[in-house]
Coordinates of C-alpha atoms in Angstrom, one line a residue:
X1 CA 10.1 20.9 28.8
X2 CA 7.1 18.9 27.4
X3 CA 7.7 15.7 25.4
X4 CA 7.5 15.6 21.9
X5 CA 4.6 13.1 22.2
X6 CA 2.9 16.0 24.3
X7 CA 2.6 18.5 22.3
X8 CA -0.5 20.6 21.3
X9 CA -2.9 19.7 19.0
X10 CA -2.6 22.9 16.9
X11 CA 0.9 22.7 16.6
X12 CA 1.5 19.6 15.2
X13 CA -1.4 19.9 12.7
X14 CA 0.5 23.1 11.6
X15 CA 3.4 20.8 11.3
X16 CA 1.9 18.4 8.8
X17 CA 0.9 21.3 6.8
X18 CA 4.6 21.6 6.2
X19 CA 5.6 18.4 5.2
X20 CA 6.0 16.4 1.9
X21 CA 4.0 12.6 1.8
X22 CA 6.8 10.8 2.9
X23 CA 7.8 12.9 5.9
X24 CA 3.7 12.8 6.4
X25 CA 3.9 9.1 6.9
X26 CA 7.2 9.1 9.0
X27 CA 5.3 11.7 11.4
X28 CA 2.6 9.5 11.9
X29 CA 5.3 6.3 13.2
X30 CA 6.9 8.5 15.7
X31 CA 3.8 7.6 18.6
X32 CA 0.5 7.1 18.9
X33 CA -0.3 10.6 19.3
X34 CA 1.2 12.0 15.7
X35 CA -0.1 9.2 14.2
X36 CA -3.9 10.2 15.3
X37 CA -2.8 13.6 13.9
X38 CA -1.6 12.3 10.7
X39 CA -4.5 10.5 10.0
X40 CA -7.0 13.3 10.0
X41 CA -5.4 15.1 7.6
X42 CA -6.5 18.5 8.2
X43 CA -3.4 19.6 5.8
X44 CA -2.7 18.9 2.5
X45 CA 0.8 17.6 2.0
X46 CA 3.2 20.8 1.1
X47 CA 4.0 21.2 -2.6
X48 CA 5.7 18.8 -4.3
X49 CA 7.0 17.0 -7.2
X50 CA 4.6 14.1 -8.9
X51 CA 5.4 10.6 -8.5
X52 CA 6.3 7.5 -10.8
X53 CA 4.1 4.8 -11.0
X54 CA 6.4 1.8 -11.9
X55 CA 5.7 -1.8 -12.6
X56 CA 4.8 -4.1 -9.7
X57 CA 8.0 -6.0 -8.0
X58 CA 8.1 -9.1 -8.9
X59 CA 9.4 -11.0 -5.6
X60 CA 6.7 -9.1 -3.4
X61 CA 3.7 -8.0 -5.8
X62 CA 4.2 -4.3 -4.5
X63 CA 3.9 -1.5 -6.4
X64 CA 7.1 0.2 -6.7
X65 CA 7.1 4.4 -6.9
X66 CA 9.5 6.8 -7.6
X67 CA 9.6 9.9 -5.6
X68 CA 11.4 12.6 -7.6
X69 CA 12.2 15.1 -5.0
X70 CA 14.4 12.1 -2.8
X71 CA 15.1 10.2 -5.8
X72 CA 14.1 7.3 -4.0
X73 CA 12.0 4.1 -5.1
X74 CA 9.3 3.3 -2.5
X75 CA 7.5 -0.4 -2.4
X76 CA 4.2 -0.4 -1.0
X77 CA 1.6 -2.8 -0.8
X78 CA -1.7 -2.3 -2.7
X79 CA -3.7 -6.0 -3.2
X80 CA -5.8 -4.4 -5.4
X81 CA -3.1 -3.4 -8.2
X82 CA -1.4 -6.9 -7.8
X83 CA -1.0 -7.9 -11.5
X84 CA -3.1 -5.1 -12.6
X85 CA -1.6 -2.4 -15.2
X86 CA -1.4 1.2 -14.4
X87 CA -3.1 2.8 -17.7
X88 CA -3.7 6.2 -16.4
X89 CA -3.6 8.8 -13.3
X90 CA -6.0 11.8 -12.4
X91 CA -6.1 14.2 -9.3
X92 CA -3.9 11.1 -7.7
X93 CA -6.3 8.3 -8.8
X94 CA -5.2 5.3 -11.1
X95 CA -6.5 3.3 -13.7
X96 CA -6.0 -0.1 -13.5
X97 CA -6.2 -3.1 -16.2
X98 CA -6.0 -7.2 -15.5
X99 CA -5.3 -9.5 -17.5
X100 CA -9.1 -10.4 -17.9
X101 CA -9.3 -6.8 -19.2
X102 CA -11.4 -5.8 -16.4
X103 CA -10.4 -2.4 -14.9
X104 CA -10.4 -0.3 -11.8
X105 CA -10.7 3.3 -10.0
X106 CA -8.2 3.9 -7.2
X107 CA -6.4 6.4 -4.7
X108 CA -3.3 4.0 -4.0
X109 CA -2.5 6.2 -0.7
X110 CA -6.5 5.5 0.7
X111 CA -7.4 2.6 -1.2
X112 CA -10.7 3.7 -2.0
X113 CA -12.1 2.3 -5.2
X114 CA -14.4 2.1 -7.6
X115 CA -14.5 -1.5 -10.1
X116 CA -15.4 -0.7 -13.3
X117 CA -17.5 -2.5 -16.3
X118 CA -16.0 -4.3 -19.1
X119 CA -14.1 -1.8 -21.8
X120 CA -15.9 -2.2 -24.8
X121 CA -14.9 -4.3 -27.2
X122 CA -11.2 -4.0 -28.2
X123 CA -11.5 -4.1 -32.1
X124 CA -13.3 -5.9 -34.7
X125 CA -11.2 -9.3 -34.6
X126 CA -11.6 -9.5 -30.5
X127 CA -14.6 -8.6 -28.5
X128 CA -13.4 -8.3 -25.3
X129 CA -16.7 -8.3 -23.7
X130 CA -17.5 -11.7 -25.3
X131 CA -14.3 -13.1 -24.2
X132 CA -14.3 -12.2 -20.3
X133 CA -17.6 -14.1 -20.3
X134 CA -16.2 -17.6 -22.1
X135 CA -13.2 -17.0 -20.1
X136 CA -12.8 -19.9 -17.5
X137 CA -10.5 -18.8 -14.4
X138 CA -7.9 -21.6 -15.7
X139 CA -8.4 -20.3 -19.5
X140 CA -4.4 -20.5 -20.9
X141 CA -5.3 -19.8 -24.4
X142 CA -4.6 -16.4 -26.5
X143 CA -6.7 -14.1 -28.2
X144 CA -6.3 -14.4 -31.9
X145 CA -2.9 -11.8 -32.6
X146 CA -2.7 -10.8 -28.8
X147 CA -1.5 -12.5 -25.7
X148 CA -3.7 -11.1 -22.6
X149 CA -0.2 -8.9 -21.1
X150 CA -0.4 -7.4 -24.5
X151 CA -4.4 -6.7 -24.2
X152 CA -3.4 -5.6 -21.0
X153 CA -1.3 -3.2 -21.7
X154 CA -3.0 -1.7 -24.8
X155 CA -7.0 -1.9 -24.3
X156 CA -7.1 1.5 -22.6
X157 CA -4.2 4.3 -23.9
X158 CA -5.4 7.6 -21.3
X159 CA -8.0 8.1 -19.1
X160 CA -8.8 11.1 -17.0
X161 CA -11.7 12.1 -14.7
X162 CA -13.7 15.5 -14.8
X163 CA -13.3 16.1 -11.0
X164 CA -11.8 14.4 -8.1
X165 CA -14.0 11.3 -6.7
X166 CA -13.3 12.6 -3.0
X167 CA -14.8 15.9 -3.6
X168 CA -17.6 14.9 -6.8
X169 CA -19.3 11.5 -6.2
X170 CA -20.8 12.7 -9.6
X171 CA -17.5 12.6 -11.9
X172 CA -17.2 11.5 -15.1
X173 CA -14.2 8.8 -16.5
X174 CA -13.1 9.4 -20.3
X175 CA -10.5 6.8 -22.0
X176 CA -9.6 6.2 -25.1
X177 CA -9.2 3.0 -26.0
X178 CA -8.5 -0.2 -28.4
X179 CA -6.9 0.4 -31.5
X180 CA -8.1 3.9 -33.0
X181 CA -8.2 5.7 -29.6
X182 CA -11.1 6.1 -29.6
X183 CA -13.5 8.2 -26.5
X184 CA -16.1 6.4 -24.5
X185 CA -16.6 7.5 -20.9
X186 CA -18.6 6.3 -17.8
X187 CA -20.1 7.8 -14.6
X188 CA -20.9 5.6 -11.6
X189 CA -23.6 3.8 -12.0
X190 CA -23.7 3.5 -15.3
X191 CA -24.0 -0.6 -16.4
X192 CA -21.4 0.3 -18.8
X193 CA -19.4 2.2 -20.6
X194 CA -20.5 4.5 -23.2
X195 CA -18.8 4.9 -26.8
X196 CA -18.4 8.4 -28.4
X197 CA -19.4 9.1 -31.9
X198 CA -15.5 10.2 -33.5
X199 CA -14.0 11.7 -35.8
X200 CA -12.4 9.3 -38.7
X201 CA -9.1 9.8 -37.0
X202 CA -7.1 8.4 -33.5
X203 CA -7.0 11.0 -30.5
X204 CA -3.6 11.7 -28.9
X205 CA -5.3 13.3 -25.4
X206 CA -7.9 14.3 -23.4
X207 CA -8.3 17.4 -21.6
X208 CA -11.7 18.3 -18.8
X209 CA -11.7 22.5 -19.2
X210 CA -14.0 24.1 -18.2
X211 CA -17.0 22.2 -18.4
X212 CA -16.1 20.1 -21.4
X213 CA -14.4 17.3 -22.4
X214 CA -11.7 18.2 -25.4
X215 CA -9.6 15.6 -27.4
X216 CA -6.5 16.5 -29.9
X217 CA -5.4 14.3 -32.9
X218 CA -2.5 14.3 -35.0
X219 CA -2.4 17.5 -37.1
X220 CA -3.3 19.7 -34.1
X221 CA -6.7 18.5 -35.0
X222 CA -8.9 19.9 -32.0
X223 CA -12.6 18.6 -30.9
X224 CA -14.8 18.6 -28.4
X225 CA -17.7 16.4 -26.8
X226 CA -21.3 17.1 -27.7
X227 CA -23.3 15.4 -25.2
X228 CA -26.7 16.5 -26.8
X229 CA -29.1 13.3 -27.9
X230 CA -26.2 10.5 -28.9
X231 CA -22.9 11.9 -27.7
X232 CA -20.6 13.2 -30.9
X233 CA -17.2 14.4 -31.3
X234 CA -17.4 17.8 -33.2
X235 CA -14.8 19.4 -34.8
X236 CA -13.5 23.0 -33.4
X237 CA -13.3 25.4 -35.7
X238 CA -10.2 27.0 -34.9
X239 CA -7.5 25.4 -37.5
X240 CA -3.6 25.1 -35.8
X241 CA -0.8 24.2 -38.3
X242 CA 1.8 21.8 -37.0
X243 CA 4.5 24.1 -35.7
X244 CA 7.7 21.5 -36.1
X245 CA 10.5 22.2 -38.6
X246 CA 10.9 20.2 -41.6
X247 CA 13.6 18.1 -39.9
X248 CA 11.2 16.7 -37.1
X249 CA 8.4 14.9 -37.2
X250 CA 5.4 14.6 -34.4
X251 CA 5.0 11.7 -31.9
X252 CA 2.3 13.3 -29.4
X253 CA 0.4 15.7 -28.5
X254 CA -0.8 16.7 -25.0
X255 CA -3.6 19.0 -23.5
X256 CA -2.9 20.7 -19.9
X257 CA -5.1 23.1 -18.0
X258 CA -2.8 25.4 -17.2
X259 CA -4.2 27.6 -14.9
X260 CA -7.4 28.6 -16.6
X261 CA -5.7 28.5 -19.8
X262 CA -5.6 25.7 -22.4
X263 CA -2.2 24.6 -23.5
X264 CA -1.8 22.1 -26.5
X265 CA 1.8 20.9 -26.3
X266 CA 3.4 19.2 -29.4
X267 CA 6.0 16.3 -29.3
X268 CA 8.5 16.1 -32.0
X269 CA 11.6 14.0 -32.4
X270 CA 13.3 11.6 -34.7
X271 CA 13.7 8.1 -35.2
X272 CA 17.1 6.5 -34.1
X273 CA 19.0 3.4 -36.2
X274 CA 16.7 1.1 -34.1
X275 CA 13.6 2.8 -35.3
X276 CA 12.8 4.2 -31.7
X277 CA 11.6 7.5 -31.6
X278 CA 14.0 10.0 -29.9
X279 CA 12.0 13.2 -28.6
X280 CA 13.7 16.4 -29.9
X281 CA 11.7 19.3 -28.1
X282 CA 8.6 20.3 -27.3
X283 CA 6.2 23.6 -28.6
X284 CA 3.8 24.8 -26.6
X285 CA 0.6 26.2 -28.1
X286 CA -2.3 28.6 -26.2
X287 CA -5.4 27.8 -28.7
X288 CA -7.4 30.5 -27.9
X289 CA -11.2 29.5 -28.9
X290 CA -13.8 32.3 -28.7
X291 CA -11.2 34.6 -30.3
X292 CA -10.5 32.3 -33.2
X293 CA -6.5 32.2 -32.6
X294 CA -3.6 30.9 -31.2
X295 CA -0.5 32.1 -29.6
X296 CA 3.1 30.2 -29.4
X297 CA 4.5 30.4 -25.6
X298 CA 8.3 30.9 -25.2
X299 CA 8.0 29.8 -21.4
X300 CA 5.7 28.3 -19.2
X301 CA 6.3 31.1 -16.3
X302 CA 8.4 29.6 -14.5
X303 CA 5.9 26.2 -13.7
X304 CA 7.1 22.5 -14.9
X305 CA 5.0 20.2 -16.8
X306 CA 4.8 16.6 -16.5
X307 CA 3.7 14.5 -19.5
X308 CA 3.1 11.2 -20.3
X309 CA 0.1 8.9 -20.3
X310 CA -1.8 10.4 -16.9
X311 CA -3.4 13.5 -17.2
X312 CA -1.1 15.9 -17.6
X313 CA 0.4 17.9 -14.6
X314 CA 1.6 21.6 -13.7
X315 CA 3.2 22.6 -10.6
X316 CA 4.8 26.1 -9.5
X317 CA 8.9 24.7 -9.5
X318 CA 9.4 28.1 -7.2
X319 CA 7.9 26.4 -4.8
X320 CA 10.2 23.0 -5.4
X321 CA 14.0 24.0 -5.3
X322 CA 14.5 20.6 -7.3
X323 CA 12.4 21.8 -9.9
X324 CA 13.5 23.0 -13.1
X325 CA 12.0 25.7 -14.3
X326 CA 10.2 25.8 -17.7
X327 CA 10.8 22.3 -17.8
X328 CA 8.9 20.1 -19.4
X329 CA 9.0 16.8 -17.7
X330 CA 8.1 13.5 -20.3
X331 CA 7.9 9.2 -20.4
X332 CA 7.8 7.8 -23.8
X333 CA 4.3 7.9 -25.9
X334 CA 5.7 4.6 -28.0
X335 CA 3.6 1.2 -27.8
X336 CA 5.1 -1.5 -29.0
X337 CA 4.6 -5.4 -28.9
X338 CA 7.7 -6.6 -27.9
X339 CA 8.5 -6.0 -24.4
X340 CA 11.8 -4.1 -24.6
X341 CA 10.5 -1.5 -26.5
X342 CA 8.9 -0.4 -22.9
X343 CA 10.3 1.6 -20.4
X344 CA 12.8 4.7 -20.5
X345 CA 14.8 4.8 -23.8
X346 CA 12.8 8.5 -24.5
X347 CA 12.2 10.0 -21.5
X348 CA 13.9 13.0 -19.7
X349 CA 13.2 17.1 -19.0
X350 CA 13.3 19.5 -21.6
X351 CA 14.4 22.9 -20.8
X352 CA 12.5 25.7 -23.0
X353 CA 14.6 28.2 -21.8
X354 CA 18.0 26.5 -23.7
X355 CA 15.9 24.2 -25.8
X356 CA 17.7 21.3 -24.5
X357 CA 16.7 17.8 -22.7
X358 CA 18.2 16.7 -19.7
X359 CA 17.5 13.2 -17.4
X360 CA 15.2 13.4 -14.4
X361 CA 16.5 10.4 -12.5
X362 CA 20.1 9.7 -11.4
X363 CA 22.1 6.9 -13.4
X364 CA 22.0 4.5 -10.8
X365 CA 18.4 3.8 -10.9
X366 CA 16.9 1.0 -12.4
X367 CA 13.7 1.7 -14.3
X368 CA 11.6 -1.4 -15.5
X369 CA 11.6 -2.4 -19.0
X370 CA 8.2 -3.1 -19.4
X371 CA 5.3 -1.0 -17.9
X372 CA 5.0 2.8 -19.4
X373 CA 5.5 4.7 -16.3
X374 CA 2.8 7.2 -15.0
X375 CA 2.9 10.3 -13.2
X376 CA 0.6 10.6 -10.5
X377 CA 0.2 13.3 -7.9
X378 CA -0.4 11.8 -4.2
X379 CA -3.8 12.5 -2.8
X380 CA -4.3 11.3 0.1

């Protein structure tokens, strides 16, 4: 009998094909051999649940994970996110803020990446732009109102990207950022970045579909990107009445493409003794736009959703045993300036089918208290 190390070509590609990222990077340690395979990656890793993006470790500077599907925390070491805050996550890239509010583009699992200009300036009182150029590398002053770790964590809310940078070199990045949310987006090569027109109102998400670039505000207030002459938000005609009882009130709303059909998901909860907002249950919404209408959806068909501040997520949970189906995966949409107000008091699964809200993540782990975790999707 051959030796594991000897085996064909064709066969251990068809392997990979099978297995999960972390199993795809085990394969590769076993010799030289499956580690050539690994790396050529003519397989996407199988189906799987997203990750969590958690808060660097302090001791090492890694970036700590959290895989889902092994409930397991993984620490790797990525020099370019040392000290940097995750603010987003699309088709398994991350944005990334420092404390000089200077951001970047990257696939944590190749390290390719793309630096980014300045954000524009953060709000009337602080010109951000202005201050990274006046900043000395030994500056230990404050921003007037803000310390920089509060900048950090608040100068960008989402971003997204129209297409995946290892398939489109000519993507678009949209964020919204500073205090209003407001959209501004940037392609490469562009000096810097370029501030949207808005509405008189702060946008809750961004959604790419089908060619455009749609935003949601409180209300259920829907609008769109016109890029003609200078770039405009313009309202969509098509009106969508909050769909919360009496007893709730909202705290976000989300846009998914979900699978060629544009879901608007509404957040509603409560506020507990504390004043920290407790998510009841979710509503999710098909606007339908050319026919003028909207339909309520009972179930998702059987997929899971994951929300929070990447772009939001869909995968087939028949596919992941571990999966709940027509769940509705979430991590908190609060901001808040004090530090403790971070991390996992409202986050969890709601179930559509029983209308009820479960924990992802096993009472033994220790989530950080002061990054807002981020769901990403490995692409390597």
């Amino acid at each position: 009998m051959a030796a594991w190390s000897d085996l064909a070509i064709d066969v251990l590609e068809h392997i990979t094909s099978f297995l999960p990222i972390p199993d795809h990077y085990r394969f590769g340690a076993v010799c030289k051999n499956w580690r050539s395979i690994s790396r050529q990656k003519r397989h996407p890793p199988t189906p799987q649940f997203p990750w969590l993006v958690l808060e660097d470790d302090k001791e090492t500077r890694n970036c700590k994970f959290y895989c889902l599907s092994e409930a397991k925390h993984y620490s790797i070491d990525i020099p370019e996110l040392h000290g940097r805050y995750i603010c987003g996550s699309s088709y398994g890239w991350l944005f990334a803020v420092d404390l000089k509010i200077t951001g970047i583009l990257i696939n944590p699992f190749t390290r390719e990446c793309y630096e980014l200009p300045p954000f524009p300036g953060y709000s009337a009182y602080t010109n951000v732009s202005t201050l990274i150029e006046k900043m000395p590398s030994d500056y230990n002053g404050e921003p007037i109102g803000w310390t920089f770790e509060e900048m950090q964590t608040r100068i960008v809310w989402k971003a997204i990207l129209s297409h995946d940078p290892k398939e489109r070199s000519d993507f678009t990045a949209m964020i919204l950022f500073g205090e209003m949310n407001e959209p501004a987006f940037w392609r490469p090569g562009d000096p810097s970045w370029t501030v949207i027109d808005g509405l008189d109102c702060s946008m809750d998400d961004i959604l790419y579909f089908k060619g455009n670039f749609y935003f949601v505000a409180a209300m259920n207030l829907l609008s769109v990107v016109d890029f003609e002459c200078k770039p405009k938000l313009i309202e969509v005609g098509l009106e969508i009445p909050a769909q919360i009882s009496v007893e709730g009130c909202g705290l976000q709303r989300y846009l998914i493409d979900f699978n060629g059909h544009m879901l608007l998901i509404e957040r509603f909860g409560h506020s507990d003794t504390n004043d920290k907002s407790i998510t009841d249950g979710f509503i999710v919404i098909e606007p339908k736009l050319e026919q003028n209408c909207y339909n309520i959806w009972d179930d998702i068909d059987g997929y899971a959703l994951f929300l929070g501040r990447n772009a939001c997520i869909h995968v087939d949970s028949c596919r992941l045993p571990k999966c709940k189906k027509n769940g509705i995966y979430f991590t908190h949409p609060t901001e808040s300036i004090s530090p403790v107000e971070f991390g996992f008091h409202d986050s969890g699964v709601f179930d559509m089918t029983n209308k009820t809200i479960g924990t992802f993540y096993s009472v033994e782990v220790i989530f950080p208290h002061v990054d807002s975790p981020v769901w990403i999707t490995p692409n390597p």
